[in-house]
Tab-separated table of C-alpha atoms in Angstrom:
chain	number	residue	atom	x	y	z
A	738	GLY	CA	12.031	-52.159	3.024
A	739	ASP	CA	11.528	-48.618	1.759
A	740	GLU	CA	11.184	-47.043	5.174
A	741	GLY	CA	13.840	-44.446	5.842
A	742	THR	CA	14.844	-44.265	2.167
A	743	ALA	CA	14.388	-41.089	0.143
A	744	PHE	CA	13.084	-42.701	-3.058
A	745	GLY	CA	12.497	-46.411	-2.366
A	746	ASP	CA	8.707	-45.999	-2.234
A	747	VAL	CA	8.525	-44.320	-5.678
A	748	TRP	CA	11.175	-46.489	-7.373
A	749	ASP	CA	10.356	-49.424	-9.640
A	750	ALA	CA	13.302	-50.790	-11.631
A	751	ASP	CA	10.898	-52.547	-14.029
A	752	VAL	CA	9.532	-49.138	-15.041
A	753	HIS	CA	12.425	-46.734	-14.509
A	754	VAL	CA	15.239	-48.770	-16.086
A	755	ILE	CA	15.331	-49.264	-19.858
A	756	SER	CA	17.557	-51.510	-21.979
A	757	SER	CA	17.885	-49.327	-25.054
A	758	ILE	CA	16.896	-45.992	-26.547
A	759	THR	CA	17.395	-44.306	-29.902
A	760	ILE	CA	17.492	-40.599	-29.126
A	761	PRO	CA	15.847	-38.321	-31.709
A	762	ALA	CA	18.142	-35.636	-33.186
A	763	SER	CA	15.800	-32.917	-31.874
A	764	TRP	CA	16.232	-33.911	-28.204
A	765	HIS	CA	18.585	-31.836	-26.046
A	766	ILE	CA	21.465	-33.717	-24.355
A	767	ASP	CA	23.557	-32.187	-21.586
A	768	ARG	CA	26.127	-33.153	-18.968
A	769	SER	CA	25.879	-32.351	-15.261
A	770	HIS	CA	28.662	-32.834	-12.735
A	771	ASP	CA	29.576	-33.111	-9.079
A	772	TYR	CA	33.303	-32.565	-8.487
A	773	GLY	CA	35.243	-34.850	-6.157
A	774	PHE	CA	38.904	-35.395	-5.268
A	775	SER	CA	39.190	-37.686	-2.236
A	776	ALA	CA	35.390	-38.100	-2.310
A	777	PRO	CA	33.818	-39.556	-5.474
A	778	GLY	CA	32.945	-37.311	-8.391
A	779	ALA	CA	30.212	-37.888	-10.938
A	780	THR	CA	29.145	-36.826	-14.413
A	781	ILE	CA	25.758	-37.746	-15.817
A	782	TYR	CA	24.325	-37.343	-19.304
A	783	THR	CA	20.660	-36.437	-19.679
A	784	ALA	CA	18.496	-36.421	-22.811
A	785	GLU	CA	15.352	-34.289	-22.554
A	786	SER	CA	12.203	-35.138	-24.501
A	787	ASP	CA	10.677	-32.479	-26.738
A	788	GLY	CA	7.648	-34.719	-27.279
A	789	THR	CA	8.856	-36.313	-30.530
A	790	GLU	CA	8.487	-40.064	-30.953
A	791	VAL	CA	11.305	-42.171	-29.540
A	792	VAL	CA	12.258	-45.846	-29.759
A	793	ILE	CA	12.671	-47.365	-26.266
A	794	ASN	CA	13.392	-51.082	-25.787
A	795	ASP	CA	12.762	-51.453	-29.567
A	796	LYS	CA	9.218	-50.055	-29.239
A	797	ARG	CA	7.964	-46.707	-30.475
A	798	SER	CA	6.708	-44.434	-27.742
A	799	ILE	CA	6.166	-40.801	-26.867
A	800	LEU	CA	7.316	-39.462	-23.512
A	801	PRO	CA	5.681	-36.359	-22.039
A	802	ARG	CA	7.573	-33.179	-22.940
A	803	LYS	CA	10.465	-32.369	-20.596
A	804	SER	CA	10.819	-36.036	-19.574
A	805	LEU	CA	14.423	-36.924	-18.747
A	806	VAL	CA	16.360	-39.995	-19.824
A	807	ILE	CA	19.649	-40.504	-17.987
A	808	ILE	CA	21.643	-42.140	-20.760
A	809	TYR	CA	25.119	-42.440	-19.199
A	810	GLU	CA	26.904	-41.960	-15.924
A	811	ASP	CA	30.602	-41.674	-15.184
A	812	TYR	CA	31.153	-42.386	-11.505
A	813	ILE	CA	34.635	-41.148	-10.601
A	814	ALA	CA	35.399	-43.577	-7.779
A	815	ASP	CA	37.184	-46.831	-7.019
A	816	LYS	CA	35.342	-50.030	-6.168
A	817	ASP	CA	35.369	-49.121	-2.448
A	818	GLY	CA	33.605	-45.821	-3.122
A	819	ASN	CA	36.605	-43.538	-2.639
A	820	GLY	CA	37.494	-40.686	-4.976
A	821	LEU	CA	40.279	-41.237	-7.529
A	822	ARG	CA	42.227	-38.106	-6.459
A	823	LEU	CA	42.345	-36.843	-10.042
A	824	SER	CA	43.509	-33.328	-10.864
A	825	PRO	CA	41.106	-30.952	-12.656
A	826	ILE	CA	43.110	-31.457	-15.874
A	827	GLU	CA	42.722	-35.246	-15.556
A	828	ILE	CA	38.961	-34.993	-14.934
A	829	GLY	CA	38.587	-32.712	-17.977
A	830	GLN	CA	40.476	-35.279	-20.052
A	831	ARG	CA	38.383	-38.101	-18.610
A	832	ILE	CA	35.095	-36.360	-19.496
A	833	ALA	CA	36.312	-35.621	-23.049
A	834	ALA	CA	37.501	-39.229	-23.519
A	835	PHE	CA	34.192	-40.585	-22.177
A	836	GLU	CA	32.259	-38.422	-24.655
A	837	ASN	CA	34.438	-39.575	-27.534
A	838	ARG	CA	33.941	-43.206	-26.545
A	839	THR	CA	30.154	-42.859	-26.248
A	840	ARG	CA	29.929	-40.752	-29.443
A	841	LEU	CA	28.421	-37.851	-27.500
A	842	ARG	CA	31.196	-35.441	-28.475
A	843	GLY	CA	29.725	-32.513	-30.359
A	844	ARG	CA	26.178	-33.519	-29.400
A	845	VAL	CA	26.268	-32.728	-25.697
A	846	HIS	CA	25.641	-29.267	-24.216
A	847	ALA	CA	26.780	-27.620	-20.995
A	848	GLY	CA	24.614	-28.514	-17.998
A	849	PRO	CA	24.829	-27.638	-14.307
A	850	ALA	CA	27.775	-28.378	-12.022
A	851	ASP	CA	28.677	-27.856	-8.428
A	852	ALA	CA	29.345	-24.078	-8.156
A	853	SER	CA	32.698	-24.559	-6.373
A	854	ILE	CA	34.398	-25.541	-9.665
A	855	PHE	CA	34.019	-21.921	-10.843
A	856	ASP	CA	35.901	-20.463	-7.838
A	857	TYR	CA	39.333	-18.933	-8.354
A	858	ILE	CA	42.159	-19.554	-5.928
A	859	ALA	CA	44.865	-16.858	-5.949
A	860	GLY	CA	47.400	-17.594	-8.680
A	861	PHE	CA	45.427	-20.516	-10.149
A	862	ALA	CA	42.759	-20.924	-12.782
A	863	SER	CA	39.403	-22.338	-11.668
A	864	ILE	CA	38.722	-26.071	-11.978
A	865	HIS	CA	36.244	-25.230	-14.739
A	866	ASP	CA	38.993	-23.425	-16.710
A	867	TYR	CA	40.923	-26.713	-16.864
A	868	TYR	CA	37.783	-28.502	-18.085
A	869	ILE	CA	37.375	-25.867	-20.829
A	870	GLN	CA	40.885	-26.765	-22.096
A	871	ASN	CA	39.326	-30.128	-23.034
A	872	GLY	CA	36.229	-28.579	-24.603
A	873	VAL	CA	34.066	-29.449	-21.579
A	874	ARG	CA	31.790	-26.732	-20.185
A	875	PHE	CA	29.225	-26.411	-17.409
A	876	TYR	CA	27.160	-23.662	-15.842
A	877	LYS	CA	26.649	-23.045	-12.103
A	878	ALA	CA	24.067	-25.223	-10.389
A	879	ASP	CA	21.409	-23.500	-8.317
A	880	LYS	CA	22.744	-23.397	-4.753
A	881	ARG	CA	20.172	-20.979	-3.343
A	882	THR	CA	18.397	-21.696	-0.043
A	883	GLY	CA	15.924	-24.515	-0.577
A	884	SER	CA	17.567	-25.839	-3.757
A	885	ARG	CA	18.321	-29.225	-2.142
A	886	GLU	CA	14.682	-29.629	-1.065
A	887	ARG	CA	13.383	-28.517	-4.476
A	888	GLY	CA	15.666	-31.009	-6.227
A	889	PHE	CA	14.535	-33.800	-3.881
A	890	LEU	CA	10.810	-33.092	-4.378
A	891	PHE	CA	11.166	-32.675	-8.141
A	892	LEU	CA	12.980	-36.015	-8.476
A	893	ARG	CA	10.315	-37.775	-6.381
A	894	GLN	CA	7.645	-36.235	-8.618
A	895	LEU	CA	9.444	-37.438	-11.794
A	896	LEU	CA	9.831	-40.971	-10.388
A	897	GLN	CA	6.170	-41.065	-9.285
A	898	ALA	CA	4.856	-39.805	-12.669
A	899	THR	CA	6.880	-42.513	-14.416
A	900	LYS	CA	5.697	-45.237	-12.043
A	901	ASN	CA	2.075	-44.126	-12.610
A	902	ARG	CA	2.678	-43.772	-16.379
A	903	ASP	CA	1.166	-40.282	-16.068
A	904	PRO	CA	0.683	-38.924	-19.616
A	905	GLU	CA	0.490	-35.270	-18.436
A	906	ASN	CA	3.703	-34.847	-16.442
A	907	PRO	CA	7.412	-35.429	-17.184
A	908	TRP	CA	8.960	-38.831	-16.479
A	909	ILE	CA	12.493	-39.941	-15.663
A	910	LEU	CA	14.098	-43.080	-17.090
A	911	PHE	CA	17.587	-44.561	-16.680
A	912	THR	CA	19.389	-46.699	-19.222
A	913	LYS	CA	20.997	-49.838	-17.859
A	914	ASN	CA	24.407	-48.172	-18.457
A	915	CYS	CA	23.761	-46.252	-15.215
A	916	THR	CA	24.583	-49.142	-12.869
A	917	ASN	CA	25.666	-47.011	-9.901
A	918	LEU	CA	22.703	-44.631	-10.053
A	919	ILE	CA	20.315	-47.581	-10.384
A	920	SER	CA	21.778	-49.295	-7.317
A	921	GLN	CA	22.270	-46.154	-5.180
A	922	LEU	CA	19.115	-44.138	-5.806
A	923	PRO	CA	16.505	-46.497	-4.266
A	924	GLU	CA	18.779	-47.066	-1.233
A	925	LEU	CA	19.662	-43.423	-0.452
A	926	PRO	CA	18.637	-42.744	3.155
A	927	LEU	CA	16.455	-39.801	4.159
A	928	SER	CA	18.056	-37.089	6.235
A	929	ARG	CA	17.161	-37.403	9.936
A	930	GLU	CA	17.168	-33.609	10.295
A	931	ASN	CA	15.293	-32.734	7.105
A	932	PRO	CA	12.504	-34.994	5.765
A	933	SER	CA	12.775	-33.240	2.349
A	934	ASP	CA	16.395	-34.186	1.686
A	935	VAL	CA	18.695	-37.176	1.515
A	936	ASP	CA	21.280	-37.891	4.197
A	937	THR	CA	24.287	-35.854	3.017
A	938	GLU	CA	26.629	-38.314	4.767
A	939	ALA	CA	25.495	-40.988	2.270
A	940	ASP	CA	27.102	-41.501	-1.137
A	941	ASP	CA	25.087	-38.759	-2.819
A	942	HIS	CA	27.506	-37.638	-5.574
A	943	LEU	CA	25.623	-39.142	-8.513
A	944	TYR	CA	22.386	-37.992	-6.881
A	945	ASP	CA	23.772	-34.439	-6.626
A	946	ALA	CA	24.744	-34.441	-10.320
A	947	LEU	CA	21.173	-35.567	-11.052
A	948	ARG	CA	19.584	-33.049	-8.642
A	949	TYR	CA	21.490	-30.117	-10.173
A	950	ARG	CA	19.754	-30.933	-13.450
């Protein structure tokens, strides 16, 4: 059942998951990222609607402006859900290779990432500096008080608007490439301490990359 889950009651795979999309040239695409070493890391790629017509599942449609389509995910984890213990240089290379493979290179803009990747440790560059060596950039995600709750409520609102096919408010869709997000999101448990957040002990790395957006 949906009880105790953060998004199960507003999730409908028949509505939220799409088989194919042809993204108009005028749409903005960015990457967002949650860094992980022994814990999983995640990068997601989001296309944002500017209201121009789009072909989804081979049908022409128009999504409300500012609707989000999560087109790809790269879940940096093994099959048991552990991090891959990659160095910052290796993650930068992985992101660049992923973007070459998916033909996003040159089309994708900097999006938000976990603010810790911008920190400097004495004598070392920041993690982000190593990403930049591979032409991969991010900006700092909002970590102010209440940002987790805002992200949670905003995502619920996007999922609900999509489920209701609300023509006035932005939607969120996921391509079937995003297998981990699609399986994790409806199952994420609510926090016991905070009813406006997910349980941070759960596997929330892809969710965090999505929430930063």
